[in-house]
Short mmCIF file of C-alpha atoms in Angstrom, two decimals:
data_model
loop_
_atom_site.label_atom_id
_atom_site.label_comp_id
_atom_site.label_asym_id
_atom_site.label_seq_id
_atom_site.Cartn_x
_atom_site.Cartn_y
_atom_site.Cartn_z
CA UNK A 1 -5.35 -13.55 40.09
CA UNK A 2 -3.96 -13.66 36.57
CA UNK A 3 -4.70 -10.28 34.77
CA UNK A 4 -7.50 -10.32 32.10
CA UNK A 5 -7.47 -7.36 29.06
CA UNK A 6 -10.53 -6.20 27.36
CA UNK A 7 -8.38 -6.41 24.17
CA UNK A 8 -5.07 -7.81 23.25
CA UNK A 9 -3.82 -5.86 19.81
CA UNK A 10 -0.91 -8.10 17.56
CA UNK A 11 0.85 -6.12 15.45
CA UNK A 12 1.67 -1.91 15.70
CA UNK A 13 1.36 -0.94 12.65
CA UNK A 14 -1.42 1.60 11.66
CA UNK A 15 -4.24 -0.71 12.20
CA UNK A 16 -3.24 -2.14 15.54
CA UNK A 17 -2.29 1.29 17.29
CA UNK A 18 -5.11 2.77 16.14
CA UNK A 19 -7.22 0.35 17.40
CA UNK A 20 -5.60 0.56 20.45
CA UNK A 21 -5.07 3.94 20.32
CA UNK A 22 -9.03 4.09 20.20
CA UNK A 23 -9.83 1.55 22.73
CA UNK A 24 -7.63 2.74 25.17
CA UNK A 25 -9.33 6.43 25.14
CA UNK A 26 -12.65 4.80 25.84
CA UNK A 27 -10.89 3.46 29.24
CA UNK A 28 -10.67 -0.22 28.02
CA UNK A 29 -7.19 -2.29 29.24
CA UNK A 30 -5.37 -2.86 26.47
CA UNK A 31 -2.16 -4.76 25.40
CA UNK A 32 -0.76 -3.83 22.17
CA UNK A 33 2.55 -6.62 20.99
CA UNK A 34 4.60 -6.37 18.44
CA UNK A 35 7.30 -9.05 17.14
CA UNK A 36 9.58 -6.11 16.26
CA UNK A 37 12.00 -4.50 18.57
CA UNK A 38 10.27 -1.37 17.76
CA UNK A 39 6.94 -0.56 16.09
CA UNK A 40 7.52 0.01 11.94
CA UNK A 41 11.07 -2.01 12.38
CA UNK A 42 10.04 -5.07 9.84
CA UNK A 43 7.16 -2.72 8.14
CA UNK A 44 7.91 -2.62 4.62
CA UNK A 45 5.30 0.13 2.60
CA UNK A 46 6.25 2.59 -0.04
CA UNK A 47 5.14 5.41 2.53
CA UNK A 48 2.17 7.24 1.25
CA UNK A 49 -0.33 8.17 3.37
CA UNK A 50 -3.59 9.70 2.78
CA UNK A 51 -4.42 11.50 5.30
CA UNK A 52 -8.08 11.61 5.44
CA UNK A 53 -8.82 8.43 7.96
CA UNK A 54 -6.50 9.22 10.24
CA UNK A 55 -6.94 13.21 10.25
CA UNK A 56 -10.74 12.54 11.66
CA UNK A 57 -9.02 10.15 14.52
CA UNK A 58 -6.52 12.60 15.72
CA UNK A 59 -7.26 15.85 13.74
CA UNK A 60 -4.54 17.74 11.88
CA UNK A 61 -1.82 14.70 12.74
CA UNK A 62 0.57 16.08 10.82
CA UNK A 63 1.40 19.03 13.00
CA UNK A 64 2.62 16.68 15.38
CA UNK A 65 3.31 13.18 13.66
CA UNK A 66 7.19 12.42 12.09
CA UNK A 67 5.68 12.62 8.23
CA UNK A 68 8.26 13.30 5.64
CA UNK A 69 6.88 15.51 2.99
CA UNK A 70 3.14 16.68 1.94
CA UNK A 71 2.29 15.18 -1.48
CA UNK A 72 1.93 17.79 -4.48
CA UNK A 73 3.31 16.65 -7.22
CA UNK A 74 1.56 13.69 -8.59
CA UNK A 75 3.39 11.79 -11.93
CA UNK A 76 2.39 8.76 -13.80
CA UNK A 77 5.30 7.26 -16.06
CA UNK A 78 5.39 4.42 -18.94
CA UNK A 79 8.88 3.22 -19.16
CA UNK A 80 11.06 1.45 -22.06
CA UNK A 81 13.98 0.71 -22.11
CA UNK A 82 15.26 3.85 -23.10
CA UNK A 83 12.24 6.29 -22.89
CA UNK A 84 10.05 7.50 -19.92
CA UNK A 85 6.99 9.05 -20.31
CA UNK A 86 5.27 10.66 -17.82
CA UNK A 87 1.57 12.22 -16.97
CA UNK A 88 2.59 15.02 -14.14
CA UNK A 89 0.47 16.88 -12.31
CA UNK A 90 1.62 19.37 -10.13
CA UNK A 91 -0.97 21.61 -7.95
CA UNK A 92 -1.52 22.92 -4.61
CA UNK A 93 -4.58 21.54 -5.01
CA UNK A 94 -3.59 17.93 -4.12
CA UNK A 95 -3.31 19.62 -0.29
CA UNK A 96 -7.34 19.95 -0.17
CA UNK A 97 -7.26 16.10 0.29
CA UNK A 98 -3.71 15.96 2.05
CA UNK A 99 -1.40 12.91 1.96
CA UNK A 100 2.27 12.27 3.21
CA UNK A 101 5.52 10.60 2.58
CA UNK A 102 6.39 8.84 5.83
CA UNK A 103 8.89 6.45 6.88
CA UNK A 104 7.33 3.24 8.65
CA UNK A 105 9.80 3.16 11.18
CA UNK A 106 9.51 6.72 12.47
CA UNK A 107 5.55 7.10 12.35
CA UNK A 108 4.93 3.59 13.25
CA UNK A 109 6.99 4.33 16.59
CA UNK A 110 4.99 7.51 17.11
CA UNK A 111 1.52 6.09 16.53
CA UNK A 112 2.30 3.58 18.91
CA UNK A 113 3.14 6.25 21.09
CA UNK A 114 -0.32 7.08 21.03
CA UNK A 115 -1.73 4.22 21.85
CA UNK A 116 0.91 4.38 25.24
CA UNK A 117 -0.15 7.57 25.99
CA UNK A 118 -3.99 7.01 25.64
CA UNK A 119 -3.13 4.19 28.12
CA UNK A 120 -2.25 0.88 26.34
CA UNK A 121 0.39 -1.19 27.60
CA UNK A 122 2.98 -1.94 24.46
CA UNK A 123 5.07 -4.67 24.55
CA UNK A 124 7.40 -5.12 22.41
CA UNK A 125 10.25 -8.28 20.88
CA UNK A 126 7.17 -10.76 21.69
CA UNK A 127 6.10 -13.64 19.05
CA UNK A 128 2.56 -14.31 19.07
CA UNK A 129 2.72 -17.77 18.33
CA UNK A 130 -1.18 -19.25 18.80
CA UNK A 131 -4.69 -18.12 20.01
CA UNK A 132 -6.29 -19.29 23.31
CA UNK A 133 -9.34 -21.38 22.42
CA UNK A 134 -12.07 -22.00 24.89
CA UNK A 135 -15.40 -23.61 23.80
CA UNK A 136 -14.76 -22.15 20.42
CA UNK A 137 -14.28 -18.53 21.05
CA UNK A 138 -10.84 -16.61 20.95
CA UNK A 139 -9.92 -15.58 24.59
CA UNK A 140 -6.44 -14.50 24.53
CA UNK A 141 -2.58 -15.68 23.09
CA UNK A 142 0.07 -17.32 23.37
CA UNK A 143 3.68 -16.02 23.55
CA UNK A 144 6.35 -18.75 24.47
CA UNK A 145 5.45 -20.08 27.61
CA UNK A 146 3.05 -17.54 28.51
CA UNK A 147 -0.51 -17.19 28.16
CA UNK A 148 -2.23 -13.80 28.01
CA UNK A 149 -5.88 -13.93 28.21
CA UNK A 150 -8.65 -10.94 26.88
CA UNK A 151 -12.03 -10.52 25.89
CA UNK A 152 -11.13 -10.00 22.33
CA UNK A 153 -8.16 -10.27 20.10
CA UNK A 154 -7.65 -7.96 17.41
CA UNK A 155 -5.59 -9.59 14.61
CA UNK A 156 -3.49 -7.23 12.62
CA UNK A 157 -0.41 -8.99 11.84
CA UNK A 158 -0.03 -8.69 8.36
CA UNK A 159 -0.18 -10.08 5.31
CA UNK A 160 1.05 -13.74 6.67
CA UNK A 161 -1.45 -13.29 9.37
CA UNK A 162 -0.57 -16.35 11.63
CA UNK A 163 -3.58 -15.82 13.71
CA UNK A 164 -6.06 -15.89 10.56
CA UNK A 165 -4.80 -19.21 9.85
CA UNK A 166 -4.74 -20.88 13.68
CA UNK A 167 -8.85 -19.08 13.40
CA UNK A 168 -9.42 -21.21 10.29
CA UNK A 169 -10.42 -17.93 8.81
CA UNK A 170 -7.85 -18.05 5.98
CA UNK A 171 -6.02 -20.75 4.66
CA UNK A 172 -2.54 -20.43 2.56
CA UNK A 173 -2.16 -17.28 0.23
CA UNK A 174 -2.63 -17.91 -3.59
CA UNK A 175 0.31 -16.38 -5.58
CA UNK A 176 -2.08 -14.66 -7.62
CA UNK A 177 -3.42 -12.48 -4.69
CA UNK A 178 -0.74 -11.65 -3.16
CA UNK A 179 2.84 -9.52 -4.65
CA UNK A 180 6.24 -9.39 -3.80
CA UNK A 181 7.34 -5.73 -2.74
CA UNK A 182 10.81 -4.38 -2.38
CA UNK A 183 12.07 -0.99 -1.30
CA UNK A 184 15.13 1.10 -0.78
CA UNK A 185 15.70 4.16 1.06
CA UNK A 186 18.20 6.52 -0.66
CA UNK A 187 19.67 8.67 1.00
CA UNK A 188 20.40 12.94 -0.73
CA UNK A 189 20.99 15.90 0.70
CA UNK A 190 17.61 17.77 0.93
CA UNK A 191 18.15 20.34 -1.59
CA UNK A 192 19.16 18.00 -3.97
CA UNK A 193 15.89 16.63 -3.58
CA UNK A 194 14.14 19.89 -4.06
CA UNK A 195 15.81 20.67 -7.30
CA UNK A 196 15.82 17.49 -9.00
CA UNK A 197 11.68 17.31 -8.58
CA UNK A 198 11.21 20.45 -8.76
CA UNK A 199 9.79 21.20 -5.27
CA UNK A 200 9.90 23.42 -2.39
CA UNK A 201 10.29 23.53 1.27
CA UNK A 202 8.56 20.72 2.67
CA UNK A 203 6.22 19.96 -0.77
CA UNK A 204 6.90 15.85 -2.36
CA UNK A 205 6.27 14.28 -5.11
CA UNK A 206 4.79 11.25 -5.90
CA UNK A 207 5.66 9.01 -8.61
CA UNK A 208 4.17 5.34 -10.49
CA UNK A 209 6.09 3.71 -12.95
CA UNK A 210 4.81 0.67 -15.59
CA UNK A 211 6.71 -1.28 -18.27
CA UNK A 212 10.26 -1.97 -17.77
CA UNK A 213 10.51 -1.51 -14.54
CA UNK A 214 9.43 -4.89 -14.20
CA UNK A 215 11.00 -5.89 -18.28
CA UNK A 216 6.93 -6.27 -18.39
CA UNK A 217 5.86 -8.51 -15.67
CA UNK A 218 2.56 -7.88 -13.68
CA UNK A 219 3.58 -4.87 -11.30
CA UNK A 220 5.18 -1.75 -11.02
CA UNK A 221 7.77 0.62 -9.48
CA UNK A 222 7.48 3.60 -7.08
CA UNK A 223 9.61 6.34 -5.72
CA UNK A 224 8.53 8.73 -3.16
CA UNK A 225 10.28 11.71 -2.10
CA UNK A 226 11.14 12.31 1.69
CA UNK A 227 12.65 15.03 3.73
CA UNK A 228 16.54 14.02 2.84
CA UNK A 229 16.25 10.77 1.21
CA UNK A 230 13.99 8.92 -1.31
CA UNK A 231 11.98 5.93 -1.34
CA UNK A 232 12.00 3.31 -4.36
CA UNK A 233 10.81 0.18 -4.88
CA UNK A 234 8.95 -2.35 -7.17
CA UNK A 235 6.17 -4.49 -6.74
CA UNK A 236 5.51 -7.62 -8.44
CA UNK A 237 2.83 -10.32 -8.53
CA UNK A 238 4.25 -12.89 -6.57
CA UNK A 239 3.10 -15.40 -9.92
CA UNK A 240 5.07 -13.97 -12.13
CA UNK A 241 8.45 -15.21 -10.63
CA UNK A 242 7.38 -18.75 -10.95
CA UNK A 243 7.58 -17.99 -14.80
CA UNK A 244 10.93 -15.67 -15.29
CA UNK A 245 14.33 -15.94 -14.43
CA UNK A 246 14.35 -12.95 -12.41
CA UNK A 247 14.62 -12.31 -9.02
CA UNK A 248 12.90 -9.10 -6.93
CA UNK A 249 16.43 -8.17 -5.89
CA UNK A 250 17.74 -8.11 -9.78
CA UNK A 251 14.76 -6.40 -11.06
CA UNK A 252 15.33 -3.88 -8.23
CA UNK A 253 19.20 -3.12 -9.14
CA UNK A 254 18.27 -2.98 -13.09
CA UNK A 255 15.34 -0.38 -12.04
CA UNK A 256 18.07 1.57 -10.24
CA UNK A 257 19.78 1.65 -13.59
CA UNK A 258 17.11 3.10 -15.82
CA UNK A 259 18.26 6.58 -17.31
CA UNK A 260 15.16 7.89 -16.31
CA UNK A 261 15.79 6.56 -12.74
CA UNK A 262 19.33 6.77 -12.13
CA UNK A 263 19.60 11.17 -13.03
CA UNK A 264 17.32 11.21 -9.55
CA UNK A 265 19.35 8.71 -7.41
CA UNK A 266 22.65 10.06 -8.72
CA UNK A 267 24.90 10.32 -5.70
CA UNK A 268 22.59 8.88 -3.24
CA UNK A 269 23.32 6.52 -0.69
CA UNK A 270 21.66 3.61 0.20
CA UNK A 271 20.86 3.37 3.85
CA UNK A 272 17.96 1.02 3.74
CA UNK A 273 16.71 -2.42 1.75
CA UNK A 274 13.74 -4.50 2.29
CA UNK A 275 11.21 -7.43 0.78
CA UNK A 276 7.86 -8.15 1.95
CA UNK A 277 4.54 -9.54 0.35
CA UNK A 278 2.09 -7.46 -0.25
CA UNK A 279 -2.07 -8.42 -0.44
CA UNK A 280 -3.28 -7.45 -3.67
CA UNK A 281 -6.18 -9.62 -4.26
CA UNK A 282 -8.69 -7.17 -3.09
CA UNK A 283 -12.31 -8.52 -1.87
CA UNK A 284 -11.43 -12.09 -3.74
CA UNK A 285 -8.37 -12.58 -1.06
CA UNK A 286 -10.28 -11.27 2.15
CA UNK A 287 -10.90 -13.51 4.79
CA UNK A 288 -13.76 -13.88 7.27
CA UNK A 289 -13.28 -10.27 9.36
CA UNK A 290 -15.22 -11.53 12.41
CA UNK A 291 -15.69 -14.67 14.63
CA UNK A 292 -16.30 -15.30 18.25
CA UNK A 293 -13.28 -12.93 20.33
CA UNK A 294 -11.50 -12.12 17.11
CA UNK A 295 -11.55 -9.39 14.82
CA UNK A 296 -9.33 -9.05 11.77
CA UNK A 297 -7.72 -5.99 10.48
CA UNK A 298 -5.52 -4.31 7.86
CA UNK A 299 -3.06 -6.07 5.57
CA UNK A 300 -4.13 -8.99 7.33
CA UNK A 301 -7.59 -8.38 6.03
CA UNK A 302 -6.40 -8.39 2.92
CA UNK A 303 -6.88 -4.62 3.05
CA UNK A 304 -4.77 -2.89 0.28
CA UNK A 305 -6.26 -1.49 -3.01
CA UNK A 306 -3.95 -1.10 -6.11
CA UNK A 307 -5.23 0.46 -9.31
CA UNK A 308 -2.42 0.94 -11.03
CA UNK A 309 -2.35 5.01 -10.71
CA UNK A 310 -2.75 4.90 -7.32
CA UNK A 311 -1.73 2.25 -4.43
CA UNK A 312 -3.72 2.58 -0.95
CA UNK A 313 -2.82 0.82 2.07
CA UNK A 314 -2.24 2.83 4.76
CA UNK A 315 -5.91 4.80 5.01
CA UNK A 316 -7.88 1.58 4.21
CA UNK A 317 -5.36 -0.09 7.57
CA UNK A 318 -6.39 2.79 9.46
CA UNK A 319 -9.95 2.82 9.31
CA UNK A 320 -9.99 -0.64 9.78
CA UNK A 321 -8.83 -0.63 13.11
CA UNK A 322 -11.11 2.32 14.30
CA UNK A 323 -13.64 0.15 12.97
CA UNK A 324 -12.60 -2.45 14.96
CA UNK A 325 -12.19 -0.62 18.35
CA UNK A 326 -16.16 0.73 18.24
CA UNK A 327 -16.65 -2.96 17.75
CA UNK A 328 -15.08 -3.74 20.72
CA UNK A 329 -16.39 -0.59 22.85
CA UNK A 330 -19.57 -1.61 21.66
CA UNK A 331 -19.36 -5.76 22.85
CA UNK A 332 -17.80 -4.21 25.95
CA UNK A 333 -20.67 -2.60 26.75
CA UNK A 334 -23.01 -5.10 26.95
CA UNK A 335 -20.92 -7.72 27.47
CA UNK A 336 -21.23 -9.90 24.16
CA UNK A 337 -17.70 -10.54 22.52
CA UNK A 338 -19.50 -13.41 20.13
CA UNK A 339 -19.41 -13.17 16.54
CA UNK A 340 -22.56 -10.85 16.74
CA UNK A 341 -21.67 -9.01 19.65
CA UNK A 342 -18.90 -7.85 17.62
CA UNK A 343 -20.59 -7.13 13.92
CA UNK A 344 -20.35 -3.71 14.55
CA UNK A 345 -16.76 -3.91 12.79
CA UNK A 346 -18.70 -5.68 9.41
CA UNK A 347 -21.07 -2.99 9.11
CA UNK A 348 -18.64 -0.41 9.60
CA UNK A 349 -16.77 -1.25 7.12
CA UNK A 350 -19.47 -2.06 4.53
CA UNK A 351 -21.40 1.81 5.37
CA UNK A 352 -17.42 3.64 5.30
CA UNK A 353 -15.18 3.83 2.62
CA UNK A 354 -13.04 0.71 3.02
CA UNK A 355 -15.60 -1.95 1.57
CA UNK A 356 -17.16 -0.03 -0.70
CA UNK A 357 -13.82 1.32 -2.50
CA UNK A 358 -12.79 -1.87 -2.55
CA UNK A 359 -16.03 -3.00 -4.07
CA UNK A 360 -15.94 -0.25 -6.77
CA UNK A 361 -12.32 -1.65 -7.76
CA UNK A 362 -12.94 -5.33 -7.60
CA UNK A 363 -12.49 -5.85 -10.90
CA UNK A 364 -9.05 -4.36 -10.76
CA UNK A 365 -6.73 -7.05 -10.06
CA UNK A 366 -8.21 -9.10 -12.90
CA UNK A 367 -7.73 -6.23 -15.55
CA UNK A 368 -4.51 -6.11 -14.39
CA UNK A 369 -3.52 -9.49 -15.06
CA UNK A 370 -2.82 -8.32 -19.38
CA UNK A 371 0.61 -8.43 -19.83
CA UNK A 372 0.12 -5.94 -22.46
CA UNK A 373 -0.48 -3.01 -20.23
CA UNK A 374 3.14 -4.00 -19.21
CA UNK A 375 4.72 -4.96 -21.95
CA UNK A 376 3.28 -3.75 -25.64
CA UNK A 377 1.21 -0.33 -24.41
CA UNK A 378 4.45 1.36 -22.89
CA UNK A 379 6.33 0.42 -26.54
CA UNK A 380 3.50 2.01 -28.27
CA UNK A 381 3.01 5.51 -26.15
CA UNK A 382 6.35 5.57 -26.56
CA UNK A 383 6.58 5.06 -30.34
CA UNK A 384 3.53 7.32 -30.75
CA UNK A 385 5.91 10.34 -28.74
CA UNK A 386 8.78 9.87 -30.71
CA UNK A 387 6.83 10.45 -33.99
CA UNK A 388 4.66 13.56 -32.93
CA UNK A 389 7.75 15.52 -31.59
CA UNK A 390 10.63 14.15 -34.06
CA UNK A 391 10.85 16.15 -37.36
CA UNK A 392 13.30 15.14 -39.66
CA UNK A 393 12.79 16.61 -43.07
CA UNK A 394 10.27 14.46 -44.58
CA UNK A 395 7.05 15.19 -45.39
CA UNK A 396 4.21 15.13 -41.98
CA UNK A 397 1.66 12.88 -41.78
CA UNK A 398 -1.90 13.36 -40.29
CA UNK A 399 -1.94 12.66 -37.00
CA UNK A 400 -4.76 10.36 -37.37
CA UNK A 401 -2.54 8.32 -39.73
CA UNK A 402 0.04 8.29 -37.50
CA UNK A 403 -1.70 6.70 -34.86
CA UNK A 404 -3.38 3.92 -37.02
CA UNK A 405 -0.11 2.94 -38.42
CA UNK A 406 1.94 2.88 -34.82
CA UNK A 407 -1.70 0.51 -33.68
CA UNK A 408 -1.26 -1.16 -36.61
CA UNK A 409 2.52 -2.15 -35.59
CA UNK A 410 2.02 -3.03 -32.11
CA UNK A 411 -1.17 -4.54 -31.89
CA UNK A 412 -5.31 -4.11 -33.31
CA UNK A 413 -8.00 -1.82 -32.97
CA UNK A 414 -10.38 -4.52 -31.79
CA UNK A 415 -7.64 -5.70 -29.39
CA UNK A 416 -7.19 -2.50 -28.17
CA UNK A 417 -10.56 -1.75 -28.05
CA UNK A 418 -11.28 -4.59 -25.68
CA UNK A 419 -8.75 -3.66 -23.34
CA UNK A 420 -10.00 -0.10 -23.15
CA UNK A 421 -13.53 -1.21 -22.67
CA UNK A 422 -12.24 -3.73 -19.93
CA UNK A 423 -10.19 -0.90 -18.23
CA UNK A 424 -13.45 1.50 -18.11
CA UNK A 425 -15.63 -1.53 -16.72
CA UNK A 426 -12.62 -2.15 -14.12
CA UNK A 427 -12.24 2.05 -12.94
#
């Protein structure tokens, strides 16, 4: 008789092995399959974690989990092209609401681990290539020439989520919802690390960059410290590159070359490159979350939150797929895997965090669409810097004067004014 799983998981990432991770504790048979050789091989993140949704699944993680280095240093930077300047923040503090530096490959491989060790099967090298359709409802997969059939399928294979598309619950991505990310991992000796940001023992630092990172397209750059390397990359709305001559990969090497940027890299080897897309449309890019045997989850739900000082993936993933195996638990109780038996995962999600952050920032995306927040208002903080702290013999002007006459150069008041009333309705 051909083996039948309560739940078939595709795609280990955070969402998927914690779903399965939850499932399987609750005694439900489980398949988890990833396309990579191992879980985290093609995931492509910055690597900040907060810590918070995954802490109340397996509580104090971090004692256990491979995660790089606990975030206390927290710095916001406005680049030119020959200026950086920064907002830093740097406070114990940041550890009463813990997050981590991790690298994808490492934790992905352990969370999977999890899910193995609560009792899912993993499977790993396997293509999901369509969904098993019977009288309308999802009841399994298709890999190759084989067909693997379950109650439910759990769809959390990122952004390009195949499975969305063969459920007719997404159709192609929009350029404008979705960005290009790139990363590198560079590799320093650990002290090194330390004493360039300042840190110690296992403390990290955080870091956003706007302006010419991107020579003032819609995006920006990160770097992330780790144990013995660092993390830096750039993301960029995938729209803008229909418009500019530049390519992610160029944009990435002239980043590398920023003064401000290359005084931390300096004598660091690259031991890691990769591209991916990233969502970024927020609730205007989500797709339908729930039909009959499926459940969607993660990047694939469209689940990533970028407000410009802070980018969130990672927690909103994870919750997402706890939400989705109390769905499950729930239709596999009473035996209903329909669209309603499995609405549990909706109203999760709309009484947690994940729906209503992402409600709170919905107007994010589209305030982040001026090009002047990329292009003119890094100029100007810079100009305005360079005048309060240079003093060169001539007479000092009121502050108040200075800062009408740098507004006055760059841009208007009113214009100004608009923006900063847009950006408080947005936040």
């Amino acid at each position: 008789m051909e083996e039948r799983f309560d739940a078939i998981v595709v795609g280990a990432g955070p969402a998927g092995s914690v779903a399965a991770y939850c499932m399987a504790k609750e005694g439900l048979n489980v398949l988890l399959i990833e396309r990579g050789n191992t879980p985290g091989s093609k995931n492509m993140t910055g690597g900040r974690l907060y810590a918070h949704s995954l802490h109340k699944i397996i509580p104090n993680f971090w004692e256990e989990a491979p995660v790089e280095r606990k975030v206390t240093r927290e710095m916001v930077t406005f680049l030119t092209d020959q200026s950086a300047i920064s907002l830093d923040v740097k406070s114990e503090r940041l550890n009463e609401s813990p997050s981590f530096t991790v690298l994808r490959s490492e934790f992905d491989s352990w969370l999977a681990e999890k899910a193995e060790e609560a009792g899912a099967i993993l499977a790993t090298g396997i293509r999901v290539d369509k969904l098993i359709l019977k009288d309308g409802k999802v009841q399994g997969v298709v890999c190759g020439e084989d067909e693997m059939l379950s109650n439910v399928v759990i769809a959390a294979d990122g952004v390009n989520s195949l499975l969305a598309q063969k459920a007719g619950l997404r159709g192609e991505l929009s350029p404008e919802h979705v960005a290009t990310g790139a990363k590198t991992v560079i590799e320093l000796p650990r002290n090194v690390i330390e004493e360039r940001f300042n840190l110690n023992g296992e403390a990290g630092a955080a870091q956003l960059f706007v302006g010419e990172c991107t020579h003032g397209l819609q995006g920006g750059g990160f770097l992330y410290t780790n144990l013995s390397s660092i993390s830096l990359g750039l993301v960029v709305t995938a729209g803008e590159f229909a418009h500019t001559k530049y390519r992610i990969a160029d944009l990435m090497e002239d980043f590398k070359m920023h003064p401000a940027i290359q005084q931390l890299i300096e004598g660091g080897k690259t031991v890691e490159y990769s591209a991916h897309l990233v969502p970024e449309g927020g609730l205007s890019m989500m797709p339908t979350l729930v039909t009959d045997g499926l459940l969607i989850v993660g990047d694939a739900a469209g689940l990533v939150l970028n407000t410009g000082y802070m980018v969130r993936g990672m927690d909103l993933a994870i919750a997402s797929g706890e939400a989705a195996a109390h769905a499950v638990i729930s239709a596999n109780q009473i035996g209903d895997y329909t669209k309603n038996g499995l609405s549990l995962y909706q109203k999760e999600l709309e009484n947690g965090f994940v729906l209503k952050d992402l409600n709170t920032y919905s107007k994010a995306p589209g305030f982040m669409e001026n090009h002047r927040i990329f292009r003119k208002y890094p100029q100007m903080v810079e100009d305005l810097m360079i005048r309060l702290f240079s003093i060169d013999g001539t007479p000092a002007r009121p502050l108040r004067k200075e800062l009408m006459g740098m507004i006055k150069e760059h841009s208007s008041i009113l214009e100004i004014s608009k923006d900063v009333w847009k950006g408080v309705k947005a936040f």
